């Protein structure tokens, strides 16, 4: 058997988590370059400078990442002399900014630290970057060798971000436990994915318990306990599971039928006005219907209702006659095969319509 390494994220969380920057980065160098989105940089700049002010860390510059996770933007950053001179890369922002930095850090073999400014997905601590072409079409995945060395979650900044990011992040995180448990069901799991599937069981309950309050607090910009629990669920729990359940070569249990519904929705133009996590949360209901987990389906249905996540086709602007076209698109994506049995188009169309029916009859 060949040897292998597993790199897992570590993190600091709280209103003053940036105070930990000097301690966490102390062995990696002194010159930092901050790369991120424009809004993200403006929201975090002061706190980052405050966090390092008593230390010998020097910020060489704050650089805009270019607006999209594209190889053109990666190239521009690789050619930036200050990026080349930095010992540390601070990746600031949402998924696309952080994903861009992952590629830059990997290519330069420099340590990267992530600073998510919204809690919308687990990009801050996963070892995968979703890359786009400059016209915004999907390009492919890039697999850096390691995730960020450390993730700093400043809950004040998360609380001040628009609450729809958190709302959609909840919808996306809601898929993790159901998808991983379905994808790993009846599988003989080796150590790493076994850990991942067990950890996925820590994803659902905090979402069901704290989301309502967390969303209220986000609207009021309050970094409450509940908001922190939700941010940790969205960024850290799902991120850990993702790192443990996907391997570029050996296995992929990280996602399943809920994300298929999202990929299917890309062929329906009206869906473009809905956020990724929004559509995925409807996909969770379809997955649970397909797998006949009706009790859990009903529970998630109530949850979605309680925070305004979609429960029927109307909610995501899909017409019944679009469903077959959507399922056709799903058949063939990696996630279509992440189930313990063969998924057929006919049965999945049926499951989607049944989910819709259930919701409309409530
Ligand atoms: Zn997702």
PDB file of N, CA, C and O in Angstrom, residues 18 34-46 48 62 64-65 91-94 97 115-118 157:
ATOM      1  N   UNK A  18      -9.193  37.660  14.839  1.00  0.00           N
ATOM      2  CA  UNK A  18      -8.018  38.148  14.104  1.00  0.00           C
ATOM      3  C   UNK A  18      -6.840  38.463  15.042  1.00  0.00           C
ATOM      4  O   UNK A  18      -5.708  38.596  14.586  1.00  0.00           O
ATOM      5  N   UNK A  34      -2.410  40.540   1.218  1.00  0.00           N
ATOM      6  CA  UNK A  34      -3.838  40.268   1.399  1.00  0.00           C
ATOM      7  C   UNK A  34      -4.492  40.312   0.023  1.00  0.00           C
ATOM      8  O   UNK A  34      -4.401  41.317  -0.677  1.00  0.00           O
ATOM      9  N   UNK A  35      -5.132  39.234  -0.363  1.00  0.00           N
ATOM     10  CA  UNK A  35      -5.791  39.173  -1.677  1.00  0.00           C
ATOM     11  C   UNK A  35      -7.267  38.865  -1.448  1.00  0.00           C
ATOM     12  O   UNK A  35      -7.605  37.949  -0.682  1.00  0.00           O
ATOM     13  N   UNK A  36      -8.152  39.613  -2.096  1.00  0.00           N
ATOM     14  CA  UNK A  36      -9.569  39.316  -1.897  1.00  0.00           C
ATOM     15  C   UNK A  36     -10.495  40.160  -2.735  1.00  0.00           C
ATOM     16  O   UNK A  36     -10.058  40.883  -3.638  1.00  0.00           O
ATOM     17  N   UNK A  37     -11.782  40.050  -2.429  1.00  0.00           N
ATOM     18  CA  UNK A  37     -12.795  40.855  -3.101  1.00  0.00           C
ATOM     19  C   UNK A  37     -12.733  42.287  -2.591  1.00  0.00           C
ATOM     20  O   UNK A  37     -12.228  42.545  -1.502  1.00  0.00           O
ATOM     21  N   UNK A  38     -13.271  43.211  -3.385  1.00  0.00           N
ATOM     22  CA  UNK A  38     -13.211  44.628  -2.993  1.00  0.00           C
ATOM     23  C   UNK A  38     -13.997  44.891  -1.712  1.00  0.00           C
ATOM     24  O   UNK A  38     -13.512  45.524  -0.782  1.00  0.00           O
ATOM     25  N   UNK A  39     -15.238  44.395  -1.686  1.00  0.00           N
ATOM     26  CA  UNK A  39     -16.062  44.588  -0.490  1.00  0.00           C
ATOM     27  C   UNK A  39     -15.420  43.894   0.700  1.00  0.00           C
ATOM     28  O   UNK A  39     -15.327  44.452   1.788  1.00  0.00           O
ATOM     29  N   UNK A  40     -14.964  42.667   0.461  1.00  0.00           N
ATOM     30  CA  UNK A  40     -14.370  41.877   1.542  1.00  0.00           C
ATOM     31  C   UNK A  40     -13.172  42.603   2.142  1.00  0.00           C
ATOM     32  O   UNK A  40     -13.028  42.668   3.371  1.00  0.00           O
ATOM     33  N   UNK A  41     -12.331  43.160   1.291  1.00  0.00           N
ATOM     34  CA  UNK A  41     -11.149  43.879   1.799  1.00  0.00           C
ATOM     35  C   UNK A  41     -11.586  45.108   2.593  1.00  0.00           C
ATOM     36  O   UNK A  41     -11.099  45.354   3.692  1.00  0.00           O
ATOM     37  N   UNK A  42     -12.581  45.844   2.044  1.00  0.00           N
ATOM     38  CA  UNK A  42     -12.988  47.049   2.771  1.00  0.00           C
ATOM     39  C   UNK A  42     -13.607  46.700   4.127  1.00  0.00           C
ATOM     40  O   UNK A  42     -13.469  47.439   5.091  1.00  0.00           O
ATOM     41  N   UNK A  43     -14.275  45.546   4.200  1.00  0.00           N
ATOM     42  CA  UNK A  43     -14.906  45.146   5.471  1.00  0.00           C
ATOM     43  C   UNK A  43     -13.904  44.588   6.483  1.00  0.00           C
ATOM     44  O   UNK A  43     -14.175  44.584   7.684  1.00  0.00           O
ATOM     45  N   UNK A  44     -12.785  44.067   6.004  1.00  0.00           N
ATOM     46  CA  UNK A  44     -11.893  43.362   6.922  1.00  0.00           C
ATOM     47  C   UNK A  44     -10.552  44.057   7.170  1.00  0.00           C
ATOM     48  O   UNK A  44      -9.836  43.724   8.108  1.00  0.00           O
ATOM     49  N   UNK A  45     -10.232  45.040   6.315  1.00  0.00           N
ATOM     50  CA  UNK A  45      -8.906  45.670   6.365  1.00  0.00           C
ATOM     51  C   UNK A  45      -8.536  46.158   7.771  1.00  0.00           C
ATOM     52  O   UNK A  45      -7.486  45.802   8.316  1.00  0.00           O
ATOM     53  N   UNK A  46      -9.429  46.950   8.342  1.00  0.00           N
ATOM     54  CA  UNK A  46      -9.141  47.526   9.656  1.00  0.00           C
ATOM     55  C   UNK A  46      -8.928  46.452  10.718  1.00  0.00           C
ATOM     56  O   UNK A  46      -7.997  46.534  11.520  1.00  0.00           O
ATOM     57  N   UNK A  48      -7.996  43.355  10.287  1.00  0.00           N
ATOM     58  CA  UNK A  48      -6.751  42.616  10.062  1.00  0.00           C
ATOM     59  C   UNK A  48      -5.572  43.446  10.602  1.00  0.00           C
ATOM     60  O   UNK A  48      -4.726  42.944  11.350  1.00  0.00           O
ATOM     61  N   UNK A  62      -2.816  45.296  -0.162  1.00  0.00           N
ATOM     62  CA  UNK A  62      -4.146  44.691  -0.260  1.00  0.00           C
ATOM     63  C   UNK A  62      -4.477  44.654  -1.746  1.00  0.00           C
ATOM     64  O   UNK A  62      -4.528  45.711  -2.396  1.00  0.00           O
ATOM     65  N   UNK A  64      -6.855  43.369  -5.066  1.00  0.00           N
ATOM     66  CA  UNK A  64      -8.116  42.814  -5.571  1.00  0.00           C
ATOM     67  C   UNK A  64      -7.817  41.548  -6.370  1.00  0.00           C
ATOM     68  O   UNK A  64      -6.858  41.514  -7.155  1.00  0.00           O
ATOM     69  N   UNK A  65      -8.598  40.494  -6.177  1.00  0.00           N
ATOM     70  CA  UNK A  65      -8.276  39.212  -6.831  1.00  0.00           C
ATOM     71  C   UNK A  65      -8.660  39.186  -8.307  1.00  0.00           C
ATOM     72  O   UNK A  65      -8.263  38.270  -9.045  1.00  0.00           O
ATOM     73  N   UNK A  91      -6.092  35.120   2.202  1.00  0.00           N
ATOM     74  CA  UNK A  91      -7.182  35.084   1.234  1.00  0.00           C
ATOM     75  C   UNK A  91      -8.463  35.559   1.902  1.00  0.00           C
ATOM     76  O   UNK A  91      -8.929  34.949   2.857  1.00  0.00           O
ATOM     77  N   UNK A  92      -9.023  36.656   1.395  1.00  0.00           N
ATOM     78  CA  UNK A  92     -10.135  37.308   2.064  1.00  0.00           C
ATOM     79  C   UNK A  92     -11.361  37.356   1.160  1.00  0.00           C
ATOM     80  O   UNK A  92     -11.258  37.789   0.007  1.00  0.00           O
ATOM     81  N   UNK A  93     -12.511  36.915   1.667  1.00  0.00           N
ATOM     82  CA  UNK A  93     -13.733  37.094   0.881  1.00  0.00           C
ATOM     83  C   UNK A  93     -14.637  35.885   0.856  1.00  0.00           C
ATOM     84  O   UNK A  93     -14.683  35.092   1.796  1.00  0.00           O
ATOM     85  N   UNK A  94     -15.347  35.734  -0.261  1.00  0.00           N
ATOM     86  CA  UNK A  94     -16.243  34.605  -0.452  1.00  0.00           C
ATOM     87  C   UNK A  94     -15.537  33.509  -1.238  1.00  0.00           C
ATOM     88  O   UNK A  94     -14.309  33.527  -1.382  1.00  0.00           O
ATOM     89  N   UNK A  97     -13.034  34.404  -4.455  1.00  0.00           N
ATOM     90  CA  UNK A  97     -11.773  35.061  -4.098  1.00  0.00           C
ATOM     91  C   UNK A  97     -10.837  34.053  -3.434  1.00  0.00           C
ATOM     92  O   UNK A  97      -9.652  33.951  -3.770  1.00  0.00           O
ATOM     93  N   UNK A 115      -9.729  33.998   5.259  1.00  0.00           N
ATOM     94  CA  UNK A 115     -10.526  34.918   6.072  1.00  0.00           C
ATOM     95  C   UNK A 115     -11.903  35.059   5.425  1.00  0.00           C
ATOM     96  O   UNK A 115     -12.157  36.034   4.705  1.00  0.00           O
ATOM     97  N   UNK A 116     -12.803  34.094   5.633  1.00  0.00           N
ATOM     98  CA  UNK A 116     -14.127  34.221   5.023  1.00  0.00           C
ATOM     99  C   UNK A 116     -14.871  35.422   5.599  1.00  0.00           C
ATOM    100  O   UNK A 116     -14.913  35.591   6.819  1.00  0.00           O
ATOM    101  N   UNK A 117     -15.423  36.239   4.717  1.00  0.00           N
ATOM    102  CA  UNK A 117     -16.164  37.418   5.181  1.00  0.00           C
ATOM    103  C   UNK A 117     -17.668  37.214   5.054  1.00  0.00           C
ATOM    104  O   UNK A 117     -18.451  38.057   5.465  1.00  0.00           O
ATOM    105  N   UNK A 118     -18.064  36.098   4.453  1.00  0.00           N
ATOM    106  CA  UNK A 118     -19.468  35.688   4.435  1.00  0.00           C
ATOM    107  C   UNK A 118     -19.490  34.195   4.780  1.00  0.00           C
ATOM    108  O   UNK A 118     -18.500  33.490   4.553  1.00  0.00           O
ATOM    109  N   UNK A 157     -17.752  40.338  11.293  1.00  0.00           N
ATOM    110  CA  UNK A 157     -17.806  40.582   9.839  1.00  0.00           C
ATOM    111  C   UNK A 157     -18.898  39.723   9.200  1.00  0.00           C
ATOM    112  O   UNK A 157     -19.657  40.182   8.358  1.00  0.00           O
TER     113      UNK A 157
END
